[in-house]
Coordinates of C-alpha atoms and ligand atoms in Angstrom, one line a residue:
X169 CA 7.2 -10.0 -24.9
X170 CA 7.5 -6.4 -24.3
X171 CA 6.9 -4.0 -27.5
X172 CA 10.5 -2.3 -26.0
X173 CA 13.5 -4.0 -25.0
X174 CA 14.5 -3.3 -21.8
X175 CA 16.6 -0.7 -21.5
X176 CA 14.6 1.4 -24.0
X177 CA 11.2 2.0 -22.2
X178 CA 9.9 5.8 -23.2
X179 CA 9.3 7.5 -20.5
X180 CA 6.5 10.0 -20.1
X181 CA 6.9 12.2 -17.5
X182 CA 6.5 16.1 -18.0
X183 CA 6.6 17.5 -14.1
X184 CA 6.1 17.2 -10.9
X185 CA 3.7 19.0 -9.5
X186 CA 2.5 19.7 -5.6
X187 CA -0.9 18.1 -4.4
X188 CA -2.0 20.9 -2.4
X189 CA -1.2 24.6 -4.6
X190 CA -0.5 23.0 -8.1
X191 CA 2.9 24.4 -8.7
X192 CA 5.3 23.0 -10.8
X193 CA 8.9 21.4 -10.3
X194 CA 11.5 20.1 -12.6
X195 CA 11.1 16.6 -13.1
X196 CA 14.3 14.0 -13.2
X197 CA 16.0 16.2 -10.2
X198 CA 16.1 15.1 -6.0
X199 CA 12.9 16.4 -4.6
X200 CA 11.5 15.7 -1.3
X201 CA 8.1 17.9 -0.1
X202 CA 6.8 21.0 -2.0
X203 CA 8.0 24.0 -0.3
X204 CA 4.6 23.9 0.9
X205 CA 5.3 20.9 3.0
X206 CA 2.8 18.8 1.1
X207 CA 3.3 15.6 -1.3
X208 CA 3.9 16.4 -4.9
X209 CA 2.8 14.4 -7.6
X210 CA 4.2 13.4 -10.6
X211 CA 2.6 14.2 -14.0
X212 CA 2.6 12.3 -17.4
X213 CA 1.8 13.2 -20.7
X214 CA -1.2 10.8 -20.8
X215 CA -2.4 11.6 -24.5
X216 CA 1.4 10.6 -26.0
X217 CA 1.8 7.7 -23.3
X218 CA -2.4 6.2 -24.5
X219 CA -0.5 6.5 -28.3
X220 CA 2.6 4.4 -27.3
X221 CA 0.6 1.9 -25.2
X222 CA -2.1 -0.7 -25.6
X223 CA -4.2 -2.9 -23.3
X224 CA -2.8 -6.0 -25.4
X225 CA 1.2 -4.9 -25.2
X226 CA 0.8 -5.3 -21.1
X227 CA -1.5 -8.7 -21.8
X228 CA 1.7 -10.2 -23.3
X229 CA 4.2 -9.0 -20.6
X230 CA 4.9 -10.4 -17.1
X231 CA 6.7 -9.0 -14.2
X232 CA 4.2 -7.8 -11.7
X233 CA 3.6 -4.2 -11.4
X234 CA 6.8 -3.4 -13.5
X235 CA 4.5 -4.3 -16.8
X236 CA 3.6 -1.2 -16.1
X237 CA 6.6 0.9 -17.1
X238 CA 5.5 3.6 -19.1
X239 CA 3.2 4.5 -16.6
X240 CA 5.9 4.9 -13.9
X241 CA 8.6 7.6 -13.6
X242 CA 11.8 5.3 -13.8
X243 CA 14.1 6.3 -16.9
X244 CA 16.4 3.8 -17.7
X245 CA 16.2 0.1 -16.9
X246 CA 19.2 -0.5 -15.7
X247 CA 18.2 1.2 -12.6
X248 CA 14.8 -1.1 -12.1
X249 CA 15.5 -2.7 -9.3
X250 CA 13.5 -6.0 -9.2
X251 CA 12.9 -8.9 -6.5
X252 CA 10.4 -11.4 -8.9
X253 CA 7.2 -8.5 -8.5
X254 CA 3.9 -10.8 -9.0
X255 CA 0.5 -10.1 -9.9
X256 CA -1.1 -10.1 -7.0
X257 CA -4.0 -12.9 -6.9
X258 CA -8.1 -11.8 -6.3
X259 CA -9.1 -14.4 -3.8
X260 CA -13.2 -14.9 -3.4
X261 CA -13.6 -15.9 -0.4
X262 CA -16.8 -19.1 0.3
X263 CA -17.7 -18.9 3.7
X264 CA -16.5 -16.4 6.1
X265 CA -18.2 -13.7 4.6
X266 CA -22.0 -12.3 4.5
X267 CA -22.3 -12.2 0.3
X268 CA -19.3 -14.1 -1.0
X269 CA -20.3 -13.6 -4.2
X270 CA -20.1 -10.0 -4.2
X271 CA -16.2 -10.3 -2.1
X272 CA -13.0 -10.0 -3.7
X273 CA -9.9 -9.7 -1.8
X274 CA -5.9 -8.7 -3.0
X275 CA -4.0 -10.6 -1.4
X276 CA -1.1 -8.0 -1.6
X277 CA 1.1 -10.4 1.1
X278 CA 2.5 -12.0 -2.1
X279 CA 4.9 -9.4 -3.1
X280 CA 8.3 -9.7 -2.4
X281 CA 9.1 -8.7 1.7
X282 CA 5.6 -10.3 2.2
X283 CA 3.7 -6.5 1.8
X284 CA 2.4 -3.9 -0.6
X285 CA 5.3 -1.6 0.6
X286 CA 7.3 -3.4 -2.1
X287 CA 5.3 -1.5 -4.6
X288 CA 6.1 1.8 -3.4
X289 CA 9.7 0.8 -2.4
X290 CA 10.4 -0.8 -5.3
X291 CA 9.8 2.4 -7.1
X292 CA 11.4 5.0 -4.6
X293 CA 14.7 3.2 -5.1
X294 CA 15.1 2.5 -8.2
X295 CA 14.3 6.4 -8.2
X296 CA 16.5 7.0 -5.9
X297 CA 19.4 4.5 -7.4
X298 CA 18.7 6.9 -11.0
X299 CA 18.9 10.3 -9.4
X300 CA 22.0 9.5 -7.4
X301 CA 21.1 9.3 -3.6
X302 CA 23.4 7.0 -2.0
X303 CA 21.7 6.7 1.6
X304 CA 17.6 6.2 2.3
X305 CA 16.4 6.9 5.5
X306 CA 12.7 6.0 7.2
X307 CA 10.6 5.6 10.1
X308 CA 8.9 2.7 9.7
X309 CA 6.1 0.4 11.5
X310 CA 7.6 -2.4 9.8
X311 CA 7.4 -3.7 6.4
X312 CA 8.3 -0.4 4.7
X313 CA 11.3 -0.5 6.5
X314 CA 11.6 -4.4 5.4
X315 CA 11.0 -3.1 1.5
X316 CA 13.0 -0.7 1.6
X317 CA 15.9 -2.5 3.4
X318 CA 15.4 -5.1 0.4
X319 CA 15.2 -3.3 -2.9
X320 CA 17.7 -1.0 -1.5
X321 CA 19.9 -3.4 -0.6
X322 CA 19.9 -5.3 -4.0
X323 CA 20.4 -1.6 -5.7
X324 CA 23.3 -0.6 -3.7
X325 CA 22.1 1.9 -1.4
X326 CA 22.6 2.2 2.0
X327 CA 19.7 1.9 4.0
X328 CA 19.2 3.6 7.5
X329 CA 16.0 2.5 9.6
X330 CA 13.9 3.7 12.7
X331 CA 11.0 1.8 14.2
X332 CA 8.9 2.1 17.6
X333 CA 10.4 -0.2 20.0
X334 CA 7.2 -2.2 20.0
X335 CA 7.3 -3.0 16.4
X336 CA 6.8 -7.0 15.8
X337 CA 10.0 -8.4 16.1
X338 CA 10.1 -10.5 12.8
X339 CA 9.8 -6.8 10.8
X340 CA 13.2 -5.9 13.0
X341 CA 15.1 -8.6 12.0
X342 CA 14.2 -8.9 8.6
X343 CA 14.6 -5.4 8.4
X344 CA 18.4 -5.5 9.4
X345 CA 19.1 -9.5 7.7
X346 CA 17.9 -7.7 4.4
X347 CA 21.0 -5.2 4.9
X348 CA 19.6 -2.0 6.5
X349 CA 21.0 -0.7 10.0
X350 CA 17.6 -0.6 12.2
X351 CA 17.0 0.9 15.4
X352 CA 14.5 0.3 18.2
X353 CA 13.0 3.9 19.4
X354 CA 10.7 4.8 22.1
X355 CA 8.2 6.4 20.4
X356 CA 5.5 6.1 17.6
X357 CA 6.4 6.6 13.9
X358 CA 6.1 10.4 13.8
X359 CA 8.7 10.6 16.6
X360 CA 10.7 8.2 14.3
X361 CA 10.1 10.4 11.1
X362 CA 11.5 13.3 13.5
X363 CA 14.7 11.8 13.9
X364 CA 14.8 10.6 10.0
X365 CA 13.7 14.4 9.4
X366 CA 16.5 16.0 11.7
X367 CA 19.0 13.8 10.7
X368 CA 18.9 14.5 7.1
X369 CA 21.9 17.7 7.0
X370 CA 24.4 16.3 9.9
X371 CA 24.0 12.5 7.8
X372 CA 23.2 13.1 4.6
X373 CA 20.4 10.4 4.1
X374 CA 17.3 11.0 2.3
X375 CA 14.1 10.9 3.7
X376 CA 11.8 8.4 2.0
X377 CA 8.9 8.5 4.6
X378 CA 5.9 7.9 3.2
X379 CA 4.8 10.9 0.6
X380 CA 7.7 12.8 1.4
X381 CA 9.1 12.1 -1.9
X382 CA 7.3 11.7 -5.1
X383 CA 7.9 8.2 -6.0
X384 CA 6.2 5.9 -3.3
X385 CA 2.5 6.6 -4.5
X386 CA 3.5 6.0 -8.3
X387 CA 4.5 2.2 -7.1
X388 CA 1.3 2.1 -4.5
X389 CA -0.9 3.4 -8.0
X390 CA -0.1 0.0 -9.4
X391 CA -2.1 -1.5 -7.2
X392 CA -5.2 0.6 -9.0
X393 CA -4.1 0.0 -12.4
X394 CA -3.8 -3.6 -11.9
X395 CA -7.0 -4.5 -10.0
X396 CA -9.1 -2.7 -13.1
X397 CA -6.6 -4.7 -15.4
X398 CA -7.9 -7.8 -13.2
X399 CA -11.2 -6.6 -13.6
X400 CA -11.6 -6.4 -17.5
X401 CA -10.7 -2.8 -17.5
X402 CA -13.9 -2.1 -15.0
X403 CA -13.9 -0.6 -11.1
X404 CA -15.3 -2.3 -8.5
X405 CA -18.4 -0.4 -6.7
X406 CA -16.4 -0.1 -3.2
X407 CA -12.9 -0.6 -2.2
X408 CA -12.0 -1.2 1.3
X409 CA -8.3 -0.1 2.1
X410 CA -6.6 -0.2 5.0
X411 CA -5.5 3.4 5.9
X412 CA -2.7 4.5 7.7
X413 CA -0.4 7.1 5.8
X414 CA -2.5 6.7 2.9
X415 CA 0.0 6.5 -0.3
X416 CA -2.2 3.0 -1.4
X417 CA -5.7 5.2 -1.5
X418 CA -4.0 8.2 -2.7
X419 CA -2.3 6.3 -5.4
X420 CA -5.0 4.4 -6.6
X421 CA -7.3 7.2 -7.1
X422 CA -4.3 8.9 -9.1
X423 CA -4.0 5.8 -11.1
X424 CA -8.0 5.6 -11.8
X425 CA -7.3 9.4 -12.9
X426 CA -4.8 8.9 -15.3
X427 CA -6.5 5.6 -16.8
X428 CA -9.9 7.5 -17.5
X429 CA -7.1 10.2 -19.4
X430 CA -5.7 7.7 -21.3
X431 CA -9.1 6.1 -22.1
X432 CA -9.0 3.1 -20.5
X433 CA -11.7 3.5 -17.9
X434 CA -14.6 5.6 -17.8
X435 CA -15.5 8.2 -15.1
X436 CA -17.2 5.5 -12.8
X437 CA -15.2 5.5 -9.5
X438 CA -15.3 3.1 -6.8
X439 CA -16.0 3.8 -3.1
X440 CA -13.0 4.3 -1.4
X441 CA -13.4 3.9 2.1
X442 CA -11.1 4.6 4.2
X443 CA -10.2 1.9 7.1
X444 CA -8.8 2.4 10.2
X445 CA -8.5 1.0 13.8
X446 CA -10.7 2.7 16.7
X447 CA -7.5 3.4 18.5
X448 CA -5.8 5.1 15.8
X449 CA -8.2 6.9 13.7
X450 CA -7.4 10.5 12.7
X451 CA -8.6 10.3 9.8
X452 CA -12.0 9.1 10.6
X453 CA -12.2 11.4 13.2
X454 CA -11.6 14.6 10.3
X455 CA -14.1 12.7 8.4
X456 CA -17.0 12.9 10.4
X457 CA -15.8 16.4 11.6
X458 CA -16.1 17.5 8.1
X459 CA -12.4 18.9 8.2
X460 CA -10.0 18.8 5.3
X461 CA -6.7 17.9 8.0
X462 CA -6.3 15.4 10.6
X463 CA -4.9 16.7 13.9
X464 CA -2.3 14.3 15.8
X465 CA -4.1 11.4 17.1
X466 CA -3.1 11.1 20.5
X467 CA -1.9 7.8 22.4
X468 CA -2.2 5.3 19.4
X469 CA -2.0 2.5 20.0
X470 CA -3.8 -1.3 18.0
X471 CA -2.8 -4.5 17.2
X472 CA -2.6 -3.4 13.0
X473 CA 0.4 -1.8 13.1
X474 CA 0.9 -0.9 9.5
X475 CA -2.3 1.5 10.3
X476 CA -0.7 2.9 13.6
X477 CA 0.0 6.4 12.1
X478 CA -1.0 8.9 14.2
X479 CA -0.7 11.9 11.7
X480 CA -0.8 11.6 7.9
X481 CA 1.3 14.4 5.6
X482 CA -1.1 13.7 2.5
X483 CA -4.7 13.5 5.2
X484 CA -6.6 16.3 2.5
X485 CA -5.7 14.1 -0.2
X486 CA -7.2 11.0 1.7
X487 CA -9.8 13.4 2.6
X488 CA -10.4 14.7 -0.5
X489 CA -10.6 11.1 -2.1
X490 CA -12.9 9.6 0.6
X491 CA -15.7 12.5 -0.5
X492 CA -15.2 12.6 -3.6
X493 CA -16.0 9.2 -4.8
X494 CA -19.0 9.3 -2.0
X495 CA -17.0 6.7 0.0
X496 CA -16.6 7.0 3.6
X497 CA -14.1 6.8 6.7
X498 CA -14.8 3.7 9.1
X499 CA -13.0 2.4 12.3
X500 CA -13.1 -1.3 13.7
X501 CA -11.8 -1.9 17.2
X502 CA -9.1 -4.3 17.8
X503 CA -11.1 -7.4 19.0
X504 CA -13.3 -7.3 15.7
X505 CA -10.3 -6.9 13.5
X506 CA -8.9 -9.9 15.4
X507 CA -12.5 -12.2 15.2
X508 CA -12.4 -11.6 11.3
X509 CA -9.1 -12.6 11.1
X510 CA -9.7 -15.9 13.0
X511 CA -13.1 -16.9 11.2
X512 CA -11.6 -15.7 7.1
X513 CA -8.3 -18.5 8.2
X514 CA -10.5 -21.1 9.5
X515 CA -13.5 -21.4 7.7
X516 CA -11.6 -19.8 3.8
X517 CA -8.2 -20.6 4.5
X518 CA -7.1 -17.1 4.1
X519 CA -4.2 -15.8 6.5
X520 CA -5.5 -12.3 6.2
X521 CA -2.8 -9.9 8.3
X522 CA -4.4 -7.5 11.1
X523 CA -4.8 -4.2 8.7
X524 CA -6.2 -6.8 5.9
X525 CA -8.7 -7.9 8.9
X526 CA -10.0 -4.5 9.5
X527 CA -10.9 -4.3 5.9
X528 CA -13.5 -7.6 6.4
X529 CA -14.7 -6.1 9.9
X530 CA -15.5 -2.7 8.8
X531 CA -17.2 -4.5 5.4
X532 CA -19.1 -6.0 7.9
X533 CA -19.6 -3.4 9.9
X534 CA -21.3 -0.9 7.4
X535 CA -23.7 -3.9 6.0
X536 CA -25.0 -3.6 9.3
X537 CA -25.0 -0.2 9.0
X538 CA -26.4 0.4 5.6
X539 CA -23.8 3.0 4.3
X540 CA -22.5 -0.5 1.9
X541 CA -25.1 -2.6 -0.1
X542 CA -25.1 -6.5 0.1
X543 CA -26.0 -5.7 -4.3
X544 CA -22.5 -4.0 -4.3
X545 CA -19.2 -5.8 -5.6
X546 CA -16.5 -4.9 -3.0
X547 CA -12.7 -5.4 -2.8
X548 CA -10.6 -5.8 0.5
X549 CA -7.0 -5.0 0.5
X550 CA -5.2 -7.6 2.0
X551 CA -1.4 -5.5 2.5
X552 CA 0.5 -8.0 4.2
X553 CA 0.8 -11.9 4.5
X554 CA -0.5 -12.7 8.0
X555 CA 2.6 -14.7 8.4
X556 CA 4.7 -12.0 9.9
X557 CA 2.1 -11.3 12.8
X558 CA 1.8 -13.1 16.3
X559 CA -0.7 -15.6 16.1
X560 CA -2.9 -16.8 18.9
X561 CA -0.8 -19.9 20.9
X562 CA -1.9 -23.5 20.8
X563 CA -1.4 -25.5 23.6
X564 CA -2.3 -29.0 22.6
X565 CA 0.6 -31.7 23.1
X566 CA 0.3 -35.0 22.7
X567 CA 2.7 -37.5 24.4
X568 CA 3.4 -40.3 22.2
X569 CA 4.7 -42.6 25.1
X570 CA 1.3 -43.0 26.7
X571 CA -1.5 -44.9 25.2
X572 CA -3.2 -42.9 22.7
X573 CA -6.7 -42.3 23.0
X574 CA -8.2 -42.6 19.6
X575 CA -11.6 -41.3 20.2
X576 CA -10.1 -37.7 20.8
X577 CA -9.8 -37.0 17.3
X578 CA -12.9 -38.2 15.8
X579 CA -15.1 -35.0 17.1
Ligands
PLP849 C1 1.7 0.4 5.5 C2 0.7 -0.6 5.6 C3 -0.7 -0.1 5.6 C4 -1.1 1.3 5.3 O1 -0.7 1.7 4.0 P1 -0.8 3.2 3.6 O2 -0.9 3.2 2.1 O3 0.5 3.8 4.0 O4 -1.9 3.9 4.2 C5 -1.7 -1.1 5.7 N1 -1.4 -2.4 6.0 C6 -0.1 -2.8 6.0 C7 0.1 -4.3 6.3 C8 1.0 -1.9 5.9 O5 2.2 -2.4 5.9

């Protein structure tokens, strides 16, 4: 059981602060970018919060990435929104991989709303929920929209959603049967963000696209804390993530941050490598161009839509992360994604989704290409479950009126 009860969690936060100039903002008040334009972070005091906190009082708690409390900005429990959060599972795969042994992949698809946006969503509105906001807003490619229609909807917000009009249509419905209003547009996300953006005086909604307020990284930095927790307090040597606005990469390198504060890691950092699909890959593209921003990426367009994001408000912070841990930014074109897809279900029984897919092709991809050992131990993000994704069609019928021919299924 937890050291606190419930409703008494201390919270350690001490500011907010913006990711690109390093000024400082009032924490516990409705912020949305700096007045730079750029994400702001929040900031704990790490040496009170290591005093108040031991490895051992989160081995005894359950509750998925909520275990984490004191490490999250959320004051009072009574505005924790919560949808049964999990600990998401490290799979290894056996066979559809070059060195299983050194493979581990988070299977994030078993969150609540099926994806890793629950993390982030989670957080942003119970944020949201304790600072008052009454109405979210976001473009969405899918399954943010589905998270956020979700936990808002259980912490009685209203919830206002935009997709592009060629977003799967399992993410529409689920979107709107979880309680949000969603709307087709003809565009990409960033037109979508646009009207979110413009809207925000005439409606009143706030924005919660991704970075564009504080809180979705501190629920996407769960996903760091926990796979080091998996780990036996240890990083892996690389970690493949699928990239499309970036909070997951961003986040986790935050989270690997504060746990080497608080003493619970050392300064060893994993490779993060940045994945992306070859027709929608800004941030590669700034990568190999050895510049800090990614410009528009124009006509996007691949089958992974959770990485179809054409232009990324927190790109120097990707950037910045990418070089920093000597990692590197990789795209994988649509057919490969969809091979490694394919071989990881039949021969591992792993439904990866597309963006999870991309992480096993580009793995793949830079064994060939020597920029990733086969002696290091990796870790693929699988973000979604590959449920919610077309499949490829099967058209074998069998008509049990005619005589059956046995021998068919024997080979
Ligand atoms: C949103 C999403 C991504 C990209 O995550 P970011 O942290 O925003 O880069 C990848 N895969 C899936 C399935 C997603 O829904």
């Amino acid at each position: 059981m937890s050291p606190f009860p419930d409703t008494e969690y201390p919270n350690f936060v001490t500011h907010l602060e913006c990711s690109m100039t390093g000024e400082r903002f009032e924490a516990h008040k409705v912020h949305g970018l700096s007045p730079a334009g750029r994400p702001l972070l929040v900031r704990y005091d790490l040496e009170r919060l290591a005093q108040a906190l031991t490895k051992e009082d989160l081995a005894r708690r359950t509750g998925g990435f909520w275990r984490y409390r004191e490490m999250l900005p959320v004051q009072r429990s009574e505005n924790v929104v919560r949808l049964g959060e999990v600990t998401t599972p490290l799979i290894a795969p056996r066979r559809s991989v070059a060195h299983p042994e050194r493979v581990l992949i988070k299977d994030e698809g078993r969150l609540p709303t099926g994806s890793f946006k629950a993390r982030g969503l989670a957080l942003a509105v119970s944020m949201a929920k304790e600072l008052g906001i009454g109405h979210l807003a976001m473009p969405t490619n899918g399954n943010a929209g589905a998270a956020m229609a979700a936990y808002a909807g259980l912490g009685g917000l209203r919830a206002t959603v935009f997709c592009p009009s060629d977003t799967p249509d399992v993410n529409v419905r689920e979107i709107e049967l979880q309680g949000a209003k969603v709307y087709r547009v003809n565009g990409l996300i960033n037109d979508c963000g646009k009207i979110v953006g413009e809207g925000k005086e005439s409606v009143g909604w706030f924005d919660l696209s991704t970075l564009k307020e504080p809180y979705r990284i501190e629920g996407k930095k769960t996903m760091g804390i926990e796979l080091v927790e998996q780990l036996g307090w240890t990083v892996p040597d690389v970690i493949f993530y699928p990239t499309g606005g970036g909070t997951g990469l961003i986040g986790m390198w935050k989270a690997f941050d504060e746990l080497e504060q608080m003493g619970w890691i050392g300064s060893k950092r994993p490779r993060m490598v940045a994945v992306q699909a070859s027709g929608c890959a800004p941030i590669v593209k700034a990568y190999e161009a050895g510049e800090e921003h990614a410009p528009l990426w124009q006509d996007a367009h691949t089958v992974a839509a959770g990485i179809r994001v054409p232009i990324a408000v927190g790109d120097f912070l990707i950037l910045r992360a990418v070089r920093e841990s000597d990692g590197f930014a990789i795209a994988v074109d649509d057919e490969v994604i969809l091979a490694a897809r394919d071989r990881m279900a039949r021969e591992d029984g792993i439904l990866l989704c597309p963006e999870g897919a991309a992480t096993l092709a580009a793995y793949e991809q830079s064994l060939a290409d020597g920029r990733v050992s086969p002696n290091e131990n990796v870790v693929l993000y699988n973000c979604a479950t590959g449920l919610k994704y077309p499949m490829p069609p099967v058209d074998r019928d069998l008509d049990r009126t005619q005589v059956i021919d046995y021998g068919q299924f024997g080979n």
